[in-house]
Amino acid sequence: MAVMSDPIERCDVWELARRGRVVEGELAVKDAERLAEQVADGEGTLRFRFSGLIDERGRAGARLDVEGTVQARCDRCGGPVEVPLRERAQFYFVDDEGELGRLPIDVSPEEPLLGSHRFDLAALVEDQAILAMPISPRHADCTASDADGTGPRPDGRTRRPFEALAALKKRKG
Ligand SMILES: [Zn+2]
């Protein structure tokens, strides 16, 4: 039974930071277009928690926690494989695009974001989920074995997933 999820409301990050407010919610994978393109199907939901704060340097910021489970595509057999996602990041907000461009490269873990009174939180949650996606998801007990040529090559490099998939289709056909 599909439950309609409300669109995530845009939020005022300046107020969120100043008041230390927290926005919590869920984003269905199927509603996250860019993420949905990278997974085997749109099953699953991302839970998030966006916590406003003033950081130790006095800047308006927020911490974002995202977690959930998606159906990624196995790099070896092409089938769906359940992957847990968990990502935490801290941001600080800047006033305008120009300021964002002038910021020196910073080694601190906090990332600058363009602040807004109508901030697109859903897009940020999606960005973080995409970052958390494994580069090469695989079944722990994948049935496509190394012996049939889909595993690592003798030169130590792994075949590209689409090659493995093409090889698989050829054998079946
Ligand atoms: Zn597999």
PDB file of C-alpha atoms and ligand atoms in Angstrom:
ATOM      1  CA  MET A   1       0.000   0.000   0.000  1.00  0.00           C
ATOM      2  CA  ALA A   2       1.619   3.208  -1.147  1.00  0.00           C
ATOM      3  CA  VAL A   3       1.469   6.089   1.264  1.00  0.00           C
ATOM      4  CA  MET A   4       1.510   9.545  -0.246  1.00  0.00           C
ATOM      5  CA  SER A   5       4.275  11.534   1.344  1.00  0.00           C
ATOM      6  CA  ASP A   6       3.887  15.274   1.656  1.00  0.00           C
ATOM      7  CA  PRO A   7       6.475  17.308  -0.192  1.00  0.00           C
ATOM      8  CA  ILE A   8       9.170  18.543   2.153  1.00  0.00           C
ATOM      9  CA  GLU A   9       8.472  22.132   3.031  1.00  0.00           C
ATOM     10  CA  ARG A  10      11.045  24.718   2.181  1.00  0.00           C
ATOM     11  CA  CYS A  11      12.536  26.170   5.298  1.00  0.00           C
ATOM     12  CA  ASP A  12      14.109  29.405   6.448  1.00  0.00           C
ATOM     13  CA  VAL A  13      17.640  28.294   7.317  1.00  0.00           C
ATOM     14  CA  TRP A  14      18.500  31.596   9.001  1.00  0.00           C
ATOM     15  CA  GLU A  15      15.688  31.176  11.462  1.00  0.00           C
ATOM     16  CA  LEU A  16      16.407  27.466  11.812  1.00  0.00           C
ATOM     17  CA  ALA A  17      20.009  28.236  12.814  1.00  0.00           C
ATOM     18  CA  ARG A  18      19.208  31.140  15.095  1.00  0.00           C
ATOM     19  CA  ARG A  19      16.565  29.233  17.013  1.00  0.00           C
ATOM     20  CA  GLY A  20      18.307  25.880  16.950  1.00  0.00           C
ATOM     21  CA  ARG A  21      15.254  24.364  15.353  1.00  0.00           C
ATOM     22  CA  VAL A  22      15.105  20.830  14.006  1.00  0.00           C
ATOM     23  CA  VAL A  23      13.264  19.669  10.891  1.00  0.00           C
ATOM     24  CA  GLU A  24      12.701  15.942  10.612  1.00  0.00           C
ATOM     25  CA  GLY A  25      11.006  14.008   7.877  1.00  0.00           C
ATOM     26  CA  GLU A  26      11.133  11.423   5.152  1.00  0.00           C
ATOM     27  CA  LEU A  27      11.829  11.497   1.447  1.00  0.00           C
ATOM     28  CA  ALA A  28      10.656   8.611  -0.729  1.00  0.00           C
ATOM     29  CA  VAL A  29      13.406   7.392  -3.071  1.00  0.00           C
ATOM     30  CA  LYS A  30      10.929   7.461  -5.966  1.00  0.00           C
ATOM     31  CA  ASP A  31      10.426  11.189  -5.369  1.00  0.00           C
ATOM     32  CA  ALA A  32      14.161  11.875  -5.513  1.00  0.00           C
ATOM     33  CA  GLU A  33      14.659  11.918  -9.301  1.00  0.00           C
ATOM     34  CA  ARG A  34      18.449  12.066  -9.445  1.00  0.00           C
ATOM     35  CA  LEU A  35      18.834   9.349  -6.819  1.00  0.00           C
ATOM     36  CA  ALA A  36      16.120   7.230  -8.441  1.00  0.00           C
ATOM     37  CA  GLU A  37      18.215   7.148 -11.645  1.00  0.00           C
ATOM     38  CA  GLN A  38      21.057   5.478  -9.758  1.00  0.00           C
ATOM     39  CA  VAL A  39      19.114   2.691  -8.089  1.00  0.00           C
ATOM     40  CA  ALA A  40      17.455  -0.503  -9.318  1.00  0.00           C
ATOM     41  CA  ASP A  41      14.001   0.600  -8.203  1.00  0.00           C
ATOM     42  CA  GLY A  42      12.324   3.388  -6.283  1.00  0.00           C
ATOM     43  CA  GLU A  43      11.625   1.319  -3.180  1.00  0.00           C
ATOM     44  CA  GLY A  44      12.701   2.744   0.120  1.00  0.00           C
ATOM     45  CA  THR A  45      12.576   5.912   2.112  1.00  0.00           C
ATOM     46  CA  LEU A  46      15.239   8.257   3.389  1.00  0.00           C
ATOM     47  CA  ARG A  47      14.799   9.618   6.868  1.00  0.00           C
ATOM     48  CA  PHE A  48      16.449  12.918   7.655  1.00  0.00           C
ATOM     49  CA  ARG A  49      17.061  15.285  10.524  1.00  0.00           C
ATOM     50  CA  PHE A  50      18.155  18.862   9.817  1.00  0.00           C
ATOM     51  CA  SER A  51      19.326  20.611  12.975  1.00  0.00           C
ATOM     52  CA  GLY A  52      19.956  24.336  12.989  1.00  0.00           C
ATOM     53  CA  LEU A  53      22.911  25.653  14.954  1.00  0.00           C
ATOM     54  CA  ILE A  54      25.350  28.496  15.376  1.00  0.00           C
ATOM     55  CA  ASP A  55      28.788  26.963  14.955  1.00  0.00           C
ATOM     56  CA  GLU A  56      31.902  27.636  17.022  1.00  0.00           C
ATOM     57  CA  ARG A  57      32.907  30.363  14.564  1.00  0.00           C
ATOM     58  CA  GLY A  58      29.586  32.142  15.090  1.00  0.00           C
ATOM     59  CA  ARG A  59      28.172  31.206  11.706  1.00  0.00           C
ATOM     60  CA  ALA A  60      24.585  30.180  11.042  1.00  0.00           C
ATOM     61  CA  GLY A  61      24.709  26.515  10.132  1.00  0.00           C
ATOM     62  CA  ALA A  62      23.004  23.170  10.325  1.00  0.00           C
ATOM     63  CA  ARG A  63      23.805  19.497  10.655  1.00  0.00           C
ATOM     64  CA  LEU A  64      22.083  17.014   8.391  1.00  0.00           C
ATOM     65  CA  ASP A  65      21.681  13.330   9.116  1.00  0.00           C
ATOM     66  CA  VAL A  66      20.292  11.112   6.389  1.00  0.00           C
ATOM     67  CA  GLU A  67      19.671   7.397   6.635  1.00  0.00           C
ATOM     68  CA  GLY A  68      17.687   4.809   4.809  1.00  0.00           C
ATOM     69  CA  THR A  69      17.903   1.777   2.564  1.00  0.00           C
ATOM     70  CA  VAL A  70      17.880   1.752  -1.209  1.00  0.00           C
ATOM     71  CA  GLN A  71      17.867  -0.958  -3.861  1.00  0.00           C
ATOM     72  CA  ALA A  72      21.153  -0.385  -5.658  1.00  0.00           C
ATOM     73  CA  ARG A  73      22.210  -2.333  -8.744  1.00  0.00           C
ATOM     74  CA  CYS A  74      24.758  -5.078  -8.114  1.00  0.00           C
ATOM     75  CA  ASP A  75      27.986  -4.320  -9.958  1.00  0.00           C
ATOM     76  CA  ARG A  76      28.535  -7.999 -10.657  1.00  0.00           C
ATOM     77  CA  CYS A  77      25.167  -9.453 -11.686  1.00  0.00           C
ATOM     78  CA  GLY A  78      23.084  -6.316 -12.326  1.00  0.00           C
ATOM     79  CA  GLY A  79      20.380  -7.404  -9.902  1.00  0.00           C
ATOM     80  CA  PRO A  80      18.995  -5.279  -7.084  1.00  0.00           C
ATOM     81  CA  VAL A  81      20.993  -5.276  -3.867  1.00  0.00           C
ATOM     82  CA  GLU A  82      19.833  -3.674  -0.666  1.00  0.00           C
ATOM     83  CA  VAL A  83      22.238  -0.972   0.489  1.00  0.00           C
ATOM     84  CA  PRO A  84      21.983   0.924   3.753  1.00  0.00           C
ATOM     85  CA  LEU A  85      22.794   4.609   3.451  1.00  0.00           C
ATOM     86  CA  ARG A  86      23.944   6.766   6.314  1.00  0.00           C
ATOM     87  CA  GLU A  87      25.444  10.204   5.947  1.00  0.00           C
ATOM     88  CA  ARG A  88      26.094  13.065   8.318  1.00  0.00           C
ATOM     89  CA  ALA A  89      27.366  16.470   7.290  1.00  0.00           C
ATOM     90  CA  GLN A  90      27.619  19.923   8.760  1.00  0.00           C
ATOM     91  CA  PHE A  91      27.072  23.093   6.796  1.00  0.00           C
ATOM     92  CA  TYR A  92      27.226  26.819   7.283  1.00  0.00           C
ATOM     93  CA  PHE A  93      25.204  29.316   5.329  1.00  0.00           C
ATOM     94  CA  VAL A  94      26.389  32.254   3.286  1.00  0.00           C
ATOM     95  CA  ASP A  95      24.358  35.205   2.021  1.00  0.00           C
ATOM     96  CA  ASP A  96      24.973  35.251  -1.672  1.00  0.00           C
ATOM     97  CA  GLU A  97      26.354  33.299  -4.571  1.00  0.00           C
ATOM     98  CA  GLY A  98      29.333  35.690  -4.899  1.00  0.00           C
ATOM     99  CA  GLU A  99      30.417  35.030  -1.355  1.00  0.00           C
ATOM    100  CA  LEU A 100      30.240  31.295  -2.018  1.00  0.00           C
ATOM    101  CA  GLY A 101      32.608  31.719  -4.972  1.00  0.00           C
ATOM    102  CA  ARG A 102      35.114  33.856  -3.065  1.00  0.00           C
ATOM    103  CA  LEU A 103      35.492  31.486  -0.134  1.00  0.00           C
ATOM    104  CA  PRO A 104      39.024  30.123   0.179  1.00  0.00           C
ATOM    105  CA  ILE A 105      39.469  26.383  -0.032  1.00  0.00           C
ATOM    106  CA  ASP A 106      38.925  25.294   3.506  1.00  0.00           C
ATOM    107  CA  VAL A 107      40.069  22.071   5.111  1.00  0.00           C
ATOM    108  CA  SER A 108      37.383  22.217   7.794  1.00  0.00           C
ATOM    109  CA  PRO A 109      34.688  19.558   7.545  1.00  0.00           C
ATOM    110  CA  GLU A 110      31.844  22.076   7.364  1.00  0.00           C
ATOM    111  CA  GLU A 111      30.687  22.890   3.867  1.00  0.00           C
ATOM    112  CA  PRO A 112      29.344  26.280   2.796  1.00  0.00           C
ATOM    113  CA  LEU A 113      25.824  26.455   1.390  1.00  0.00           C
ATOM    114  CA  LEU A 114      23.854  29.301  -0.060  1.00  0.00           C
ATOM    115  CA  GLY A 115      21.342  30.153   2.650  1.00  0.00           C
ATOM    116  CA  SER A 116      17.738  30.983   1.887  1.00  0.00           C
ATOM    117  CA  HIS A 117      14.461  31.836   3.539  1.00  0.00           C
ATOM    118  CA  ARG A 118      12.982  29.146   1.287  1.00  0.00           C
ATOM    119  CA  PHE A 119      15.735  26.562   1.343  1.00  0.00           C
ATOM    120  CA  ASP A 120      15.254  23.422  -0.763  1.00  0.00           C
ATOM    121  CA  LEU A 121      15.881  20.823   1.914  1.00  0.00           C
ATOM    122  CA  ALA A 122      14.642  17.927  -0.221  1.00  0.00           C
ATOM    123  CA  ALA A 123      17.428  18.619  -2.757  1.00  0.00           C
ATOM    124  CA  LEU A 124      20.069  18.657  -0.023  1.00  0.00           C
ATOM    125  CA  VAL A 125      18.805  15.382   1.452  1.00  0.00           C
ATOM    126  CA  GLU A 126      18.988  13.874  -2.022  1.00  0.00           C
ATOM    127  CA  ASP A 127      22.537  15.204  -2.573  1.00  0.00           C
ATOM    128  CA  GLN A 128      23.683  13.610   0.660  1.00  0.00           C
ATOM    129  CA  ALA A 129      22.060  10.282  -0.193  1.00  0.00           C
ATOM    130  CA  ILE A 130      23.814  10.284  -3.579  1.00  0.00           C
ATOM    131  CA  LEU A 131      27.133  10.967  -1.829  1.00  0.00           C
ATOM    132  CA  ALA A 132      26.486   8.025   0.473  1.00  0.00           C
ATOM    133  CA  MET A 133      25.853   5.611  -2.406  1.00  0.00           C
ATOM    134  CA  PRO A 134      28.576   2.949  -2.683  1.00  0.00           C
ATOM    135  CA  ILE A 135      30.706   3.226  -5.835  1.00  0.00           C
ATOM    136  CA  SER A 136      30.502  -0.489  -6.491  1.00  0.00           C
ATOM    137  CA  PRO A 137      27.533  -2.110  -4.722  1.00  0.00           C
ATOM    138  CA  ARG A 138      27.545  -5.923  -4.735  1.00  0.00           C
ATOM    139  CA  HIS A 139      25.658  -8.837  -3.254  1.00  0.00           C
ATOM    140  CA  ALA A 140      27.705 -10.308  -0.421  1.00  0.00           C
ATOM    141  CA  ASP A 141      26.920 -13.746  -1.867  1.00  0.00           C
ATOM    142  CA  CYS A 142      26.557 -12.802  -5.499  1.00  0.00           C
ATOM    143  CA  THR A 143      25.883 -15.844  -7.694  1.00  0.00           C
ATOM    144  CA  ALA A 144      27.827 -14.382 -10.625  1.00  0.00           C
ATOM    145  CA  SER A 145      31.134 -16.003  -9.731  1.00  0.00           C
ATOM    146  CA  ASP A 146      34.653 -14.950 -10.678  1.00  0.00           C
ATOM    147  CA  ALA A 147      34.999 -18.143 -12.716  1.00  0.00           C
ATOM    148  CA  ASP A 148      32.543 -16.993 -15.360  1.00  0.00           C
ATOM    149  CA  GLY A 149      34.560 -13.944 -16.227  1.00  0.00           C
ATOM    150  CA  THR A 150      32.602 -11.237 -14.462  1.00  0.00           C
ATOM    151  CA  GLY A 151      35.081 -10.964 -11.626  1.00  0.00           C
ATOM    152  CA  PRO A 152      38.408  -9.178 -11.462  1.00  0.00           C
ATOM    153  CA  ARG A 153      40.560  -9.421 -14.551  1.00  0.00           C
ATOM    154  CA  PRO A 154      44.058 -10.857 -14.418  1.00  0.00           C
ATOM    155  CA  ASP A 155      45.388  -7.301 -14.520  1.00  0.00           C
ATOM    156  CA  GLY A 156      43.585  -6.648 -11.277  1.00  0.00           C
ATOM    157  CA  ARG A 157      40.993  -4.304 -12.718  1.00  0.00           C
ATOM    158  CA  THR A 158      37.324  -5.036 -12.334  1.00  0.00           C
ATOM    159  CA  ARG A 159      35.140  -5.177 -15.402  1.00  0.00           C
ATOM    160  CA  ARG A 160      32.740  -2.362 -15.910  1.00  0.00           C
ATOM    161  CA  PRO A 161      29.237  -3.309 -14.734  1.00  0.00           C
ATOM    162  CA  PHE A 162      27.663  -2.881 -18.180  1.00  0.00           C
ATOM    163  CA  GLU A 163      30.219  -5.279 -19.661  1.00  0.00           C
ATOM    164  CA  ALA A 164      29.358  -7.855 -17.048  1.00  0.00           C
ATOM    165  CA  LEU A 165      25.680  -7.361 -17.735  1.00  0.00           C
ATOM    166  CA  ALA A 166      26.188  -7.634 -21.494  1.00  0.00           C
ATOM    167  CA  ALA A 167      28.163 -10.850 -21.008  1.00  0.00           C
ATOM    168  CA  LEU A 168      25.396 -12.219 -18.831  1.00  0.00           C
ATOM    169  CA  LYS A 169      22.722 -11.433 -21.421  1.00  0.00           C
ATOM    170  CA  LYS A 170      24.763 -12.966 -24.213  1.00  0.00           C
ATOM    171  CA  ARG A 171      25.101 -16.239 -22.347  1.00  0.00           C
ATOM    172  CA  LYS A 172      21.390 -16.418 -21.647  1.00  0.00           C
ATOM    173  CA  GLY A 173      20.407 -15.587 -25.231  1.00  0.00           C
TER     174      GLY A 173
HETATM  175 ZN    ZN B   1      24.897  -9.678  -7.577  1.00  0.00          ZN
END
